[in-house]
Coordinates of C-alpha atoms and ligand atoms in Angstrom, one line a residue:
X11 CA 3.2 13.4 -14.9
X12 CA -0.5 13.2 -14.0
X13 CA -2.7 10.3 -14.8
X14 CA -5.0 11.4 -17.6
X15 CA -8.4 12.7 -16.4
X16 CA -11.0 14.6 -18.3
X17 CA -11.9 17.8 -16.5
X18 CA -13.4 21.1 -17.5
X19 CA -10.0 22.1 -19.0
X20 CA -8.5 18.7 -19.9
X21 CA -9.6 16.4 -22.7
X22 CA -8.6 12.8 -23.0
X23 CA -9.0 10.4 -25.9
X24 CA -8.7 6.7 -25.2
X25 CA -6.7 5.0 -27.9
X26 CA -7.6 1.4 -26.8
X27 CA -8.9 -0.9 -29.5
X28 CA -7.4 -2.9 -32.4
X29 CA -4.0 -1.8 -33.7
X30 CA -2.1 -3.0 -36.8
X31 CA 0.7 -5.3 -35.6
X32 CA 3.8 -6.8 -37.1
X33 CA 6.4 -9.0 -35.6
X34 CA 10.1 -8.0 -36.1
X35 CA 12.0 -11.2 -35.5
X36 CA 15.1 -10.1 -37.4
X37 CA 15.0 -6.7 -35.8
X38 CA 14.8 -5.0 -39.3
X39 CA 12.1 -2.5 -38.4
X40 CA 14.3 0.5 -37.5
X41 CA 16.7 0.0 -40.4
X42 CA 13.8 -0.4 -42.9
X43 CA 12.0 2.6 -41.4
X44 CA 8.7 0.9 -40.4
X45 CA 7.8 4.1 -38.7
X46 CA 6.9 5.4 -42.1
X47 CA 4.3 2.6 -42.4
X48 CA 4.4 -1.1 -42.7
X49 CA 2.2 -3.7 -44.3
X50 CA 0.6 -6.4 -42.1
X51 CA -2.7 -8.1 -42.0
X52 CA -2.3 -8.9 -38.3
X53 CA -4.3 -7.0 -35.6
X54 CA -3.9 -6.9 -31.9
X55 CA -5.9 -5.6 -29.0
X56 CA -4.5 -2.7 -26.9
X57 CA -4.2 -3.1 -23.9
X58 CA -3.2 -6.7 -23.8
X59 CA -0.2 -9.0 -24.1
X60 CA 0.6 -10.5 -27.5
X61 CA 1.4 -14.0 -26.3
X62 CA -1.9 -15.7 -25.8
X63 CA -3.8 -13.4 -28.1
X64 CA -1.6 -14.3 -31.1
X65 CA -0.4 -17.8 -30.0
X66 CA -1.6 -19.3 -33.2
X67 CA 0.5 -16.8 -35.2
X68 CA 3.6 -18.0 -33.3
X69 CA 3.8 -15.5 -30.6
X70 CA 3.1 -17.6 -27.4
X71 CA 6.8 -17.6 -26.3
X72 CA 8.0 -14.7 -28.4
X73 CA 10.7 -12.5 -27.0
X74 CA 11.9 -9.7 -29.3
X75 CA 10.6 -6.7 -31.1
X76 CA 7.1 -6.0 -32.6
X77 CA 5.5 -3.0 -34.1
X78 CA 2.1 -1.4 -33.5
X79 CA 0.4 1.2 -35.7
X80 CA -2.8 3.2 -35.6
X81 CA -4.2 6.3 -37.1
X82 CA -6.1 8.9 -35.1
X83 CA -7.8 12.2 -35.8
X84 CA -6.7 15.1 -33.6
X85 CA -9.9 17.0 -32.9
X86 CA -10.1 20.6 -34.0
X87 CA -10.8 21.6 -30.4
X88 CA -7.2 20.7 -29.6
X89 CA -6.1 23.8 -31.6
X90 CA -3.5 25.8 -29.6
X91 CA -3.4 23.2 -26.8
X92 CA -0.5 21.1 -25.5
X93 CA -1.1 17.7 -26.9
X94 CA 0.6 14.7 -25.2
X95 CA 0.6 10.9 -25.5
X96 CA 0.3 9.0 -22.2
X97 CA 1.0 5.2 -22.2
X98 CA 0.2 3.2 -19.1
X99 CA 3.0 0.6 -19.7
X100 CA 4.7 -1.3 -22.4
X101 CA 6.7 -4.5 -21.5
X102 CA 9.5 -4.1 -21.4
X103 CA 10.0 -0.8 -23.2
X104 CA 9.0 1.2 -26.2
X105 CA 10.0 3.7 -28.9
X106 CA 7.3 6.0 -30.3
X107 CA 7.0 7.8 -33.7
X108 CA 4.3 10.2 -34.9
X109 CA 3.9 10.6 -38.6
X110 CA 7.3 9.0 -38.9
X111 CA 9.0 11.4 -36.5
X112 CA 10.7 10.0 -33.4
X113 CA 9.0 11.5 -30.3
X114 CA 10.6 9.5 -27.4
X115 CA 11.0 6.3 -25.6
X116 CA 10.5 4.5 -22.3
X117 CA 13.2 2.0 -21.3
X118 CA 11.2 0.4 -18.4
X119 CA 8.3 -1.9 -18.5
X120 CA 5.4 -1.6 -16.0
X121 CA 5.7 2.2 -15.7
X122 CA 3.7 5.0 -17.5
X123 CA 5.3 7.6 -19.7
X124 CA 4.2 10.7 -21.4
X125 CA 5.5 12.3 -24.6
X126 CA 4.9 15.8 -26.0
X127 CA 3.3 15.5 -29.5
X128 CA 2.5 19.2 -29.9
X129 CA 5.2 20.1 -32.4
X130 CA 4.4 17.0 -34.5
X131 CA 0.6 17.1 -34.9
X132 CA -2.1 19.5 -36.3
X133 CA -5.5 19.9 -34.8
X134 CA -8.2 18.6 -37.3
X135 CA -5.8 16.2 -39.1
X136 CA -5.0 12.6 -39.0
X137 CA -1.8 11.3 -37.3
X138 CA -0.1 7.9 -37.5
X139 CA 1.1 6.6 -34.3
X140 CA 3.8 3.9 -34.4
X141 CA 5.2 2.1 -31.4
X142 CA 8.0 -0.4 -31.4
X143 CA 7.8 -2.7 -28.4
X144 CA 10.5 -5.0 -27.3
X145 CA 10.3 -7.4 -24.4
X146 CA 14.0 -8.3 -24.3
X147 CA 15.9 -7.7 -21.0
X148 CA 19.7 -7.4 -20.4
X149 CA 22.1 -7.6 -17.5
X150 CA 21.6 -3.9 -16.8
X151 CA 17.9 -3.6 -17.3
X152 CA 15.3 -3.6 -14.5
X153 CA 14.6 -6.5 -14.0
X154 CA 17.7 -8.2 -15.2
X155 CA 17.4 -10.7 -18.1
X156 CA 19.1 -14.0 -18.8
X157 CA 19.9 -15.7 -22.1
X158 CA 20.1 -19.4 -23.1
X159 CA 23.8 -18.9 -23.3
X160 CA 24.1 -17.8 -19.7
X161 CA 22.7 -21.1 -18.5
X162 CA 25.4 -23.0 -20.4
X163 CA 28.2 -20.6 -19.2
X164 CA 27.0 -20.9 -15.7
X165 CA 26.9 -24.6 -15.8
X166 CA 23.2 -24.8 -14.8
X167 CA 21.5 -26.0 -18.0
X168 CA 18.7 -27.7 -16.0
X169 CA 17.6 -24.3 -14.8
X170 CA 16.9 -23.1 -18.3
X171 CA 13.4 -21.9 -18.9
X172 CA 11.6 -21.1 -22.1
X173 CA 11.3 -18.2 -22.7
X174 CA 14.5 -17.6 -20.7
X175 CA 13.7 -15.5 -17.6
X176 CA 15.4 -14.7 -14.2
X177 CA 11.9 -14.8 -12.6
X178 CA 9.1 -17.2 -12.1
X179 CA 6.4 -15.4 -14.0
X180 CA 5.7 -15.2 -17.8
X181 CA 7.6 -12.5 -19.7
X182 CA 4.5 -11.2 -21.5
X183 CA 5.2 -8.6 -24.1
X184 CA 3.0 -5.8 -25.5
X185 CA 1.2 -2.6 -24.8
X186 CA -0.2 -3.7 -21.5
X187 CA -2.0 -0.6 -20.3
X188 CA -4.1 2.0 -22.1
X189 CA -2.8 4.7 -24.5
X190 CA -4.3 8.2 -24.2
X191 CA -4.1 11.4 -26.1
X192 CA -4.3 14.3 -23.7
X193 CA -4.9 18.0 -24.4
X194 CA -4.5 20.8 -21.9
X195 CA -3.6 24.4 -21.9
X196 CA 0.1 25.0 -22.8
X197 CA 0.4 26.0 -19.1
X198 CA -0.7 23.1 -17.0
X199 CA 0.2 21.1 -13.9
X200 CA 2.8 18.5 -14.6
X201 CA 2.9 17.0 -11.1
X202 CA 1.1 17.3 -7.8
X203 CA 2.6 15.6 -4.8
X204 CA 0.6 15.2 -1.6
X205 CA 1.9 14.4 1.9
X206 CA -0.6 14.0 4.8
X207 CA -0.2 14.1 8.6
X208 CA -2.5 13.8 11.5
X209 CA -2.0 17.0 13.4
X210 CA -4.1 16.6 16.5
X211 CA -6.6 13.9 17.2
X212 CA -9.0 15.7 15.0
X213 CA -7.2 17.8 12.4
X214 CA -5.5 16.6 9.2
X215 CA -2.6 18.3 7.5
X216 CA -2.1 18.2 3.7
X217 CA 1.1 19.4 2.2
X218 CA 1.1 20.0 -1.5
X219 CA 4.0 20.3 -3.9
X220 CA 3.1 21.0 -7.5
X221 CA 4.9 21.8 -10.7
X222 CA 3.7 23.4 -13.9
X223 CA 4.9 23.2 -17.5
X224 CA 5.8 26.9 -17.8
X225 CA 7.5 29.4 -15.6
X226 CA 4.7 31.9 -16.4
X227 CA 3.5 33.8 -13.3
X228 CA 0.2 32.0 -12.6
X229 CA -1.7 31.4 -9.3
X230 CA -2.4 27.9 -8.0
X231 CA -5.6 27.3 -6.0
X232 CA -6.0 24.2 -4.0
X233 CA -9.2 23.2 -2.2
X234 CA -10.6 20.3 -0.2
X235 CA -14.3 21.0 0.4
X236 CA -14.5 24.5 2.1
X237 CA -10.8 24.7 2.8
X238 CA -9.1 26.8 0.1
X239 CA -5.7 28.2 -0.4
X240 CA -4.4 30.4 -3.2
X241 CA -0.6 30.7 -3.8
X242 CA 1.4 32.3 -6.7
X243 CA 3.5 29.9 -8.7
X244 CA 7.2 30.6 -8.6
X245 CA 9.3 29.5 -11.5
X246 CA 6.7 26.8 -12.3
X247 CA 6.6 25.4 -8.7
X248 CA 4.5 25.8 -5.6
X249 CA 4.2 24.4 -2.1
X250 CA 1.2 24.9 0.1
X251 CA -0.5 23.5 3.1
X252 CA -4.2 22.8 4.0
X253 CA -5.6 21.9 7.3
X254 CA -8.7 19.8 7.4
X255 CA -10.6 20.3 10.7
X256 CA -12.2 17.2 12.2
X257 CA -10.7 15.0 9.5
X258 CA -11.7 11.4 9.0
X259 CA -8.4 9.5 8.8
X260 CA -8.0 7.0 6.0
X261 CA -7.8 3.4 7.3
X262 CA -8.8 -0.1 6.3
X263 CA -12.1 0.2 8.2
X264 CA -12.8 3.8 7.0
X265 CA -11.0 4.2 3.7
X266 CA -12.3 7.8 3.5
X267 CA -10.9 9.9 0.6
X268 CA -11.0 13.6 0.2
X269 CA -11.2 15.2 -3.2
X270 CA -8.3 17.6 -3.6
X271 CA -9.0 20.1 -6.4
X272 CA -6.1 21.9 -8.0
X273 CA -6.6 24.8 -10.3
X274 CA -4.2 27.0 -12.3
X275 CA -5.3 30.6 -12.7
X276 CA -4.3 33.2 -15.2
X277 CA -6.0 36.3 -13.8
X278 CA -9.6 35.1 -13.2
X279 CA -9.5 32.4 -15.8
X280 CA -9.0 28.8 -14.7
X281 CA -6.6 27.4 -17.4
X282 CA -6.0 24.0 -15.8
X283 CA -7.9 22.0 -13.3
X284 CA -7.4 18.5 -11.9
X285 CA -8.9 16.5 -9.1
X286 CA -7.3 13.7 -7.1
X287 CA -8.6 11.5 -4.3
X288 CA -6.3 11.6 -1.2
X289 CA -6.5 9.8 2.1
X290 CA -5.1 11.4 5.3
X291 CA -3.1 8.9 7.2
X292 CA 0.3 8.2 8.7
X293 CA 2.4 5.0 8.6
X294 CA 5.1 4.2 11.1
X295 CA 7.3 1.4 12.2
X296 CA 7.7 1.7 16.0
X297 CA 8.7 -0.9 18.7
X298 CA 8.7 -3.7 16.2
X299 CA 5.2 -2.9 15.1
X300 CA 3.6 -1.5 12.0
X301 CA 1.3 1.4 12.9
X302 CA -1.3 3.0 10.8
X303 CA -2.6 6.3 12.4
X304 CA -0.8 5.1 15.5
X305 CA -2.7 1.8 15.7
X306 CA -1.1 -1.6 15.2
X307 CA -2.0 -3.4 12.0
X308 CA -1.1 -7.0 11.2
X309 CA -1.0 -7.6 7.4
X310 CA -3.0 -10.5 6.1
X311 CA -2.9 -11.1 2.4
X312 CA -0.9 -12.2 -0.6
X313 CA 1.8 -11.7 -3.1
X314 CA -0.1 -11.5 -6.4
X315 CA 0.4 -11.2 -10.1
X316 CA -1.2 -9.3 -13.0
X317 CA -1.9 -12.4 -15.0
X318 CA -5.0 -13.8 -16.8
X319 CA -5.9 -16.1 -19.6
X320 CA -5.7 -14.4 -23.0
X321 CA -5.2 -10.9 -21.5
X322 CA -1.8 -11.9 -20.1
X323 CA -0.5 -8.9 -18.2
X324 CA -2.9 -6.5 -20.1
X325 CA -5.1 -4.3 -17.9
X326 CA -8.2 -6.3 -17.0
X327 CA -10.7 -4.2 -15.1
X328 CA -13.2 -7.1 -14.4
X329 CA -10.3 -9.0 -12.8
X330 CA -9.5 -6.1 -10.5
X331 CA -13.1 -6.0 -9.3
X332 CA -13.1 -9.8 -8.9
X333 CA -9.8 -9.9 -7.0
X334 CA -10.8 -7.2 -4.5
X335 CA -14.1 -9.0 -4.0
X336 CA -12.1 -12.2 -3.2
X337 CA -9.7 -10.4 -1.0
X338 CA -12.5 -9.0 1.1
X339 CA -14.3 -12.4 1.1
X340 CA -11.2 -14.1 2.5
X341 CA -10.7 -11.4 5.1
X342 CA -7.4 -10.2 3.7
X343 CA -6.3 -6.6 4.3
X344 CA -3.3 -6.2 2.1
X345 CA -1.1 -7.4 -0.9
X346 CA 2.3 -6.9 -2.4
X347 CA 2.5 -5.9 -6.0
X348 CA 5.0 -8.8 -6.6
X349 CA 7.1 -8.4 -8.6
X350 CA 6.6 -5.1 -10.5
X351 CA 4.3 -2.1 -10.4
X352 CA 0.7 -3.0 -11.2
X353 CA -1.7 -0.8 -13.2
X354 CA -2.6 2.3 -11.2
X355 CA -6.2 1.1 -11.3
X356 CA -5.3 -1.5 -8.7
X357 CA -4.2 1.3 -6.4
X358 CA -7.3 3.4 -7.0
X359 CA -9.4 0.4 -6.0
X360 CA -7.2 -0.2 -2.9
X361 CA -7.6 3.5 -1.9
X362 CA -11.3 3.2 -2.2
X363 CA -11.7 -0.2 -0.5
X364 CA -9.2 0.1 2.3
X365 CA -6.7 -2.5 1.2
X366 CA -3.0 -1.9 2.1
X367 CA -0.4 -2.2 -0.6
X368 CA 3.3 -2.8 -0.6
X369 CA 4.4 -1.4 -4.0
X370 CA 7.4 -3.3 -5.5
X371 CA 10.1 -2.3 -7.9
X372 CA 10.7 -4.8 -10.7
X373 CA 14.1 -5.8 -9.4
X374 CA 14.0 -9.6 -9.2
X375 CA 16.7 -12.2 -8.3
X376 CA 19.4 -9.6 -8.9
X377 CA 22.7 -11.3 -9.8
X378 CA 25.6 -9.3 -8.4
X379 CA 28.1 -10.8 -10.8
X380 CA 26.2 -8.8 -13.5
X381 CA 25.5 -5.7 -11.6
X382 CA 27.3 -2.5 -12.7
X383 CA 27.2 1.2 -12.0
X384 CA 24.7 1.5 -14.9
X385 CA 22.5 -1.2 -13.1
X386 CA 22.4 1.0 -10.0
X387 CA 21.5 4.1 -12.0
X388 CA 18.8 2.2 -13.8
X389 CA 17.5 0.8 -10.5
X390 CA 17.4 4.4 -9.1
X391 CA 15.6 5.7 -12.2
X392 CA 13.0 3.0 -11.9
X393 CA 12.5 3.7 -8.3
X394 CA 12.1 7.4 -8.9
X395 CA 9.4 6.9 -11.6
X396 CA 7.5 4.4 -9.4
X397 CA 7.6 6.6 -6.3
X398 CA 6.4 9.6 -8.3
X399 CA 3.5 7.5 -9.8
X400 CA 2.4 6.0 -6.5
X401 CA 3.2 8.7 -4.0
X402 CA -0.3 10.1 -3.5
X403 CA -2.0 6.7 -2.9
X404 CA -3.0 6.3 0.7
X405 CA -3.2 2.5 0.2
X406 CA 0.5 2.3 -0.5
X407 CA 2.1 1.9 2.9
X408 CA 5.6 0.6 2.1
X409 CA 8.1 0.2 -0.8
X410 CA 9.7 -3.1 -1.6
X411 CA 12.8 -2.0 -3.6
X412 CA 13.8 -5.6 -4.6
X413 CA 12.7 -9.2 -4.5
X414 CA 15.3 -11.9 -3.6
X415 CA 18.6 -10.2 -4.5
X416 CA 21.4 -12.8 -4.7
X417 CA 19.0 -15.6 -5.5
X418 CA 21.9 -17.6 -6.7
X419 CA 24.0 -16.9 -3.6
X420 CA 26.9 -15.5 -5.6
X421 CA 30.0 -14.6 -3.5
X422 CA 30.2 -11.1 -5.2
X423 CA 27.2 -10.1 -3.1
X424 CA 29.1 -10.5 0.1
X425 CA 32.4 -8.8 -0.8
X426 CA 31.2 -5.3 0.0
X427 CA 29.4 -4.8 -3.4
X428 CA 26.0 -5.8 -2.0
X429 CA 26.4 -3.5 1.0
X430 CA 27.5 -0.5 -1.1
X431 CA 24.6 -1.1 -3.5
X432 CA 21.9 -1.2 -0.8
X433 CA 23.4 1.7 1.2
X434 CA 23.3 3.9 -1.9
X435 CA 19.8 2.8 -3.0
X436 CA 18.1 3.0 0.4
X437 CA 19.6 6.5 1.0
X438 CA 18.2 7.5 -2.4
X439 CA 14.8 6.0 -1.7
X440 CA 14.6 7.8 1.7
X441 CA 15.4 11.1 0.0
X442 CA 12.5 10.6 -2.3
X443 CA 10.1 9.5 0.5
X444 CA 10.5 10.0 4.2
X445 CA 6.9 8.9 4.9
X446 CA 7.0 5.2 4.1
X447 CA 9.1 2.3 5.3
X448 CA 11.3 0.4 2.9
X449 CA 11.8 -3.3 2.6
X450 CA 13.5 -5.9 0.4
X451 CA 12.1 -9.5 0.2
X452 CA 14.9 -11.8 1.4
X453 CA 15.8 -15.2 0.0
X454 CA 17.4 -17.9 2.1
X455 CA 20.4 -18.3 -0.2
X456 CA 21.5 -14.7 0.5
X457 CA 22.0 -16.0 4.1
X458 CA 21.5 -14.2 7.4
X459 CA 24.4 -11.9 6.5
X460 CA 22.4 -10.5 3.6
X461 CA 23.6 -6.8 3.5
X462 CA 20.1 -5.8 2.4
X463 CA 18.8 -6.7 5.9
X464 CA 20.9 -4.0 7.4
X465 CA 19.3 -1.1 5.5
X466 CA 15.6 -1.9 5.5
X467 CA 13.0 -0.7 7.9
X468 CA 11.3 -4.0 8.2
X469 CA 12.5 -7.4 7.0
X470 CA 10.5 -9.3 4.5
X471 CA 11.0 -13.1 4.3
X472 CA 10.3 -15.6 1.5
X473 CA 10.6 -19.2 2.8
X474 CA 9.6 -22.5 1.4
X475 CA 10.2 -25.1 4.3
X476 CA 7.8 -27.9 3.6
X477 CA 8.0 -27.4 -0.1
X478 CA 11.4 -26.9 -1.8
X479 CA 13.0 -28.1 1.5
X480 CA 11.7 -30.7 3.8
X481 CA 8.9 -31.6 1.5
X482 CA 5.9 -33.2 3.2
X483 CA 7.4 -32.8 6.6
X484 CA 5.4 -30.1 8.3
X485 CA 6.7 -30.7 11.9
X486 CA 10.3 -30.2 10.7
X487 CA 9.4 -27.4 8.4
X488 CA 7.6 -25.4 11.1
X489 CA 10.3 -26.0 13.7
X490 CA 13.0 -24.7 11.3
X491 CA 10.7 -21.8 10.5
X492 CA 10.2 -20.9 14.1
X493 CA 14.0 -21.1 14.9
X494 CA 14.9 -19.1 11.9
X495 CA 12.5 -16.3 12.7
X496 CA 13.8 -16.0 16.2
X497 CA 17.4 -15.9 15.0
X498 CA 16.7 -13.2 12.4
X499 CA 14.8 -11.1 15.0
X500 CA 17.7 -11.5 17.4
X501 CA 20.3 -10.5 14.8
X502 CA 18.5 -7.5 13.4
X503 CA 16.0 -6.4 16.0
X504 CA 13.6 -5.4 13.3
X505 CA 9.9 -6.3 12.7
X506 CA 9.4 -9.1 10.2
X507 CA 6.8 -9.5 7.5
X508 CA 6.4 -12.9 6.0
X509 CA 6.1 -12.1 2.3
X510 CA 6.1 -15.6 0.8
X511 CA 5.2 -19.1 1.9
X512 CA 3.1 -21.7 0.2
X513 CA 2.8 -25.0 -1.7
X514 CA 1.9 -25.9 -5.3
X515 CA -1.6 -27.4 -5.4
X516 CA -3.6 -29.0 -8.2
X517 CA -7.3 -28.2 -7.5
X518 CA -9.1 -31.5 -7.1
X519 CA -6.1 -33.5 -5.8
X520 CA -6.8 -34.9 -2.3
X521 CA -5.2 -37.1 0.3
X522 CA -5.6 -38.2 3.9
X523 CA -1.8 -38.0 4.5
X524 CA 0.7 -35.2 3.9
X525 CA 1.0 -35.4 0.2
X526 CA 2.5 -32.6 -2.0
X527 CA 0.2 -31.0 -4.6
X528 CA -3.0 -31.9 -2.7
X529 CA -5.4 -29.3 -1.4
X530 CA -5.2 -30.7 2.1
X531 CA -1.4 -30.2 2.1
X532 CA -1.5 -26.6 1.0
X533 CA -4.2 -25.9 3.5
X534 CA -2.3 -27.5 6.4
X535 CA 1.0 -25.9 5.4
X536 CA -0.6 -22.4 5.4
X537 CA -2.4 -23.0 8.7
X538 CA 0.7 -24.1 10.4
X539 CA 2.9 -21.3 9.0
X540 CA 0.3 -18.8 10.2
X541 CA 0.3 -20.3 13.7
X542 CA 4.1 -19.9 14.0
X543 CA 4.2 -16.4 12.4
X544 CA 1.4 -15.1 14.6
X545 CA 3.0 -16.6 17.8
X546 CA 6.0 -14.2 17.4
X547 CA 5.7 -10.7 18.9
X548 CA 7.9 -9.1 16.3
X549 CA 6.0 -10.2 13.2
X550 CA 3.9 -7.6 11.3
X551 CA 2.1 -9.9 8.9
X552 CA 1.7 -12.9 6.7
X553 CA 1.4 -12.8 2.9
X554 CA 0.7 -16.2 1.3
X555 CA 2.4 -17.0 -2.0
X556 CA 0.2 -16.7 -4.1
X557 CA -3.2 -15.3 -4.5
X558 CA -3.9 -17.2 -7.7
X559 CA -2.2 -19.7 -10.0
X560 CA -0.2 -17.9 -12.7
X561 CA 1.5 -18.7 -15.9
X562 CA 5.3 -19.2 -15.8
X563 CA 8.0 -19.7 -18.4
X564 CA 8.2 -23.4 -19.3
X565 CA 10.3 -25.5 -17.0
X566 CA 10.1 -29.1 -15.8
X567 CA 9.1 -28.0 -12.3
X568 CA 6.1 -26.1 -13.5
X569 CA 3.0 -27.6 -15.0
X570 CA 2.2 -24.6 -17.2
X571 CA 1.6 -22.5 -14.2
X572 CA 3.0 -21.9 -10.7
X573 CA 0.2 -23.6 -8.8
X574 CA 0.7 -22.0 -5.4
X575 CA -2.5 -20.0 -5.7
X576 CA -5.1 -20.4 -3.1
X577 CA -7.4 -19.6 -6.1
X578 CA -7.0 -21.1 -9.5
X579 CA -6.0 -18.9 -12.4
X580 CA -9.8 -18.5 -13.1
X581 CA -10.4 -17.7 -9.5
X582 CA -12.1 -20.8 -8.2
X583 CA -11.1 -21.4 -4.5
X584 CA -9.0 -24.3 -3.3
X585 CA -9.4 -25.7 0.2
X586 CA -6.8 -23.3 1.5
X587 CA -9.0 -20.3 0.6
X588 CA -11.6 -21.5 3.1
X589 CA -8.9 -22.1 5.7
X590 CA -7.5 -18.6 5.4
X591 CA -11.0 -17.1 5.4
X592 CA -11.6 -18.7 8.8
X593 CA -8.1 -18.0 10.2
X594 CA -8.2 -14.4 9.2
X595 CA -11.8 -14.0 10.4
X596 CA -10.6 -15.2 13.8
X597 CA -7.7 -12.9 13.7
X598 CA -10.0 -10.0 12.9
X599 CA -12.2 -10.9 16.0
X600 CA -9.0 -11.4 18.1
X601 CA -7.8 -7.9 17.0
X602 CA -11.1 -6.3 17.8
X603 CA -11.1 -7.9 21.2
X604 CA -7.6 -6.8 21.8
X605 CA -8.4 -3.3 20.6
X606 CA -11.4 -3.1 22.9
X607 CA -9.2 -4.2 25.8
X608 CA -6.5 -1.6 24.9
X609 CA -9.1 1.2 24.5
X610 CA -10.7 0.4 27.9
X611 CA -7.2 0.4 29.5
X612 CA -6.4 3.8 27.9
X613 CA -9.7 5.3 29.0
X614 CA -9.2 4.0 32.5
X615 CA -5.8 5.5 32.8
X616 CA -6.5 8.5 30.6
X617 CA -3.8 7.7 28.1
X618 CA -4.2 9.5 24.7
X619 CA -4.4 7.0 21.8
Ligands
BDP5 C1 10.2 -17.1 -4.8 C2 9.9 -16.0 -5.8 C3 8.6 -16.2 -6.5 C4 8.3 -17.6 -7.0 C5 8.4 -18.5 -5.7 C6 8.1 -19.9 -6.1 O1 10.0 -14.8 -5.2 O2 8.5 -15.3 -7.6 O3 7.2 -17.7 -7.7 O4 9.6 -18.4 -5.1 O5 9.0 -20.6 -6.3 O6 11.5 -17.5 -4.9 O7 6.9 -20.3 -6.1

């Protein structure tokens, strides 16, 4: 599946706008055939979450089904074309009908899907598009869900949140990303996968694997600037290589992207064309270091969320621009898409602006008492869809395939089931991508015997000493932190990325002493964690939790939001933002000095970089 782009042969219609909307509390829609039309006076904006948009209509905490409907005209110019519907994401899954005919579904949230409408529509005529959205989750979905009943059965009624969720972010529902109608020739590229290598110090290698919709004998032409190759398609697939002389490698400092042009030829006629921006670069884990193009990088950044007032998780382009501006301002070089795939627009921006991304699968707090063979299959399918969407982005340097498995510390995780699960899943992930390291964000309750740690390329740690444990005792907190880091490094001999640490902070609260919730406490905690993390030779980075305050399900320990942001939900800086800006600026200068020293050494001893 290729992200919709208008080109000389491809037409795209953006279906964003107001759609007719109806809530289906009793889940009657399918039985009553709402796909044939339903009456409602309610409208909703697409893309966008329903919760805050329609809070006054009772949808703030709504978990369940809801229906969307809109009519479109299929232009006459689409005659004889392949006509498809591309939906960026629907949380947490959707069924789609066209003129009352079922055309397909997506069982995952956060991920795009494409459906073939060609047999169901006529060029020049109106079509009615109906989408049933449901934001319910189950034991076997990705991520896993939880019900009110589970809290009672598990004897932990005080953990209950509203709406119930296994995760600490709001379960926004709705069509969160744009919906597009796409028209191409019946024969068209269905996927283009690009792998890049640095061949010599000056050349770049680009390997291309592409598939087409038909097995018709066509020719594929790929070009980057002056470099062109032409190869016949065989049974709808093609593999090819391009060499870019004197290539400029993609890095944070020089995020140079080349335009790869792909064309499908029937004789002399170009029947499909598509362009994508690619970056030539290599990522490696070697000697406890993270290397980008052979050079050490230390990750400075955040775990984030897609979350905004009113939009909820809906695609919010101004916020992407703002957040990248703030990441640059604060001297960050990376972020993790905690805890689910973000809109691809985030990655396009990261590619262009040289920000490194750890792309995360929406597997959160997995409970191994409720993990079955079906769960593993679903987890694999999610991973496959995510990898295929994000594979070509140079900014994506690693995959996080789960966040905090065994959050509850259940014994079932340690009886062999956890080990078998991660062995299978990491092998699967490595078959799909041999070019990027894999990690899993580790939670303390999973213990140092966490089977996940055995199978990852680098360890990711989420820790809250000084907050959930040892509150307001930073000496004790940093001592425990330091000891634990050394212990994990000794046990596993793998590099460690700190993926979460932080403190809830109410902007405007101050104190001269260590006092939870004040701006000074958050700032001190972050500064002291960074000192410890940076003092260890095996660490590869520090990601503060969180970039900005974000809405959570309701619980007595959250004041509407998780307040661990170094920016507020509306992006005003707290004191910690200035602290990090200064710390990371120093680190930049320290890195530059170190680099200059290393380069001088190499030159003197004639060592190749
Ligand atoms: C971690 C989770 C994250 C939470 C954070 C917190 O990975 O989603 O928001 O703790 O409690 O356990 O702030």
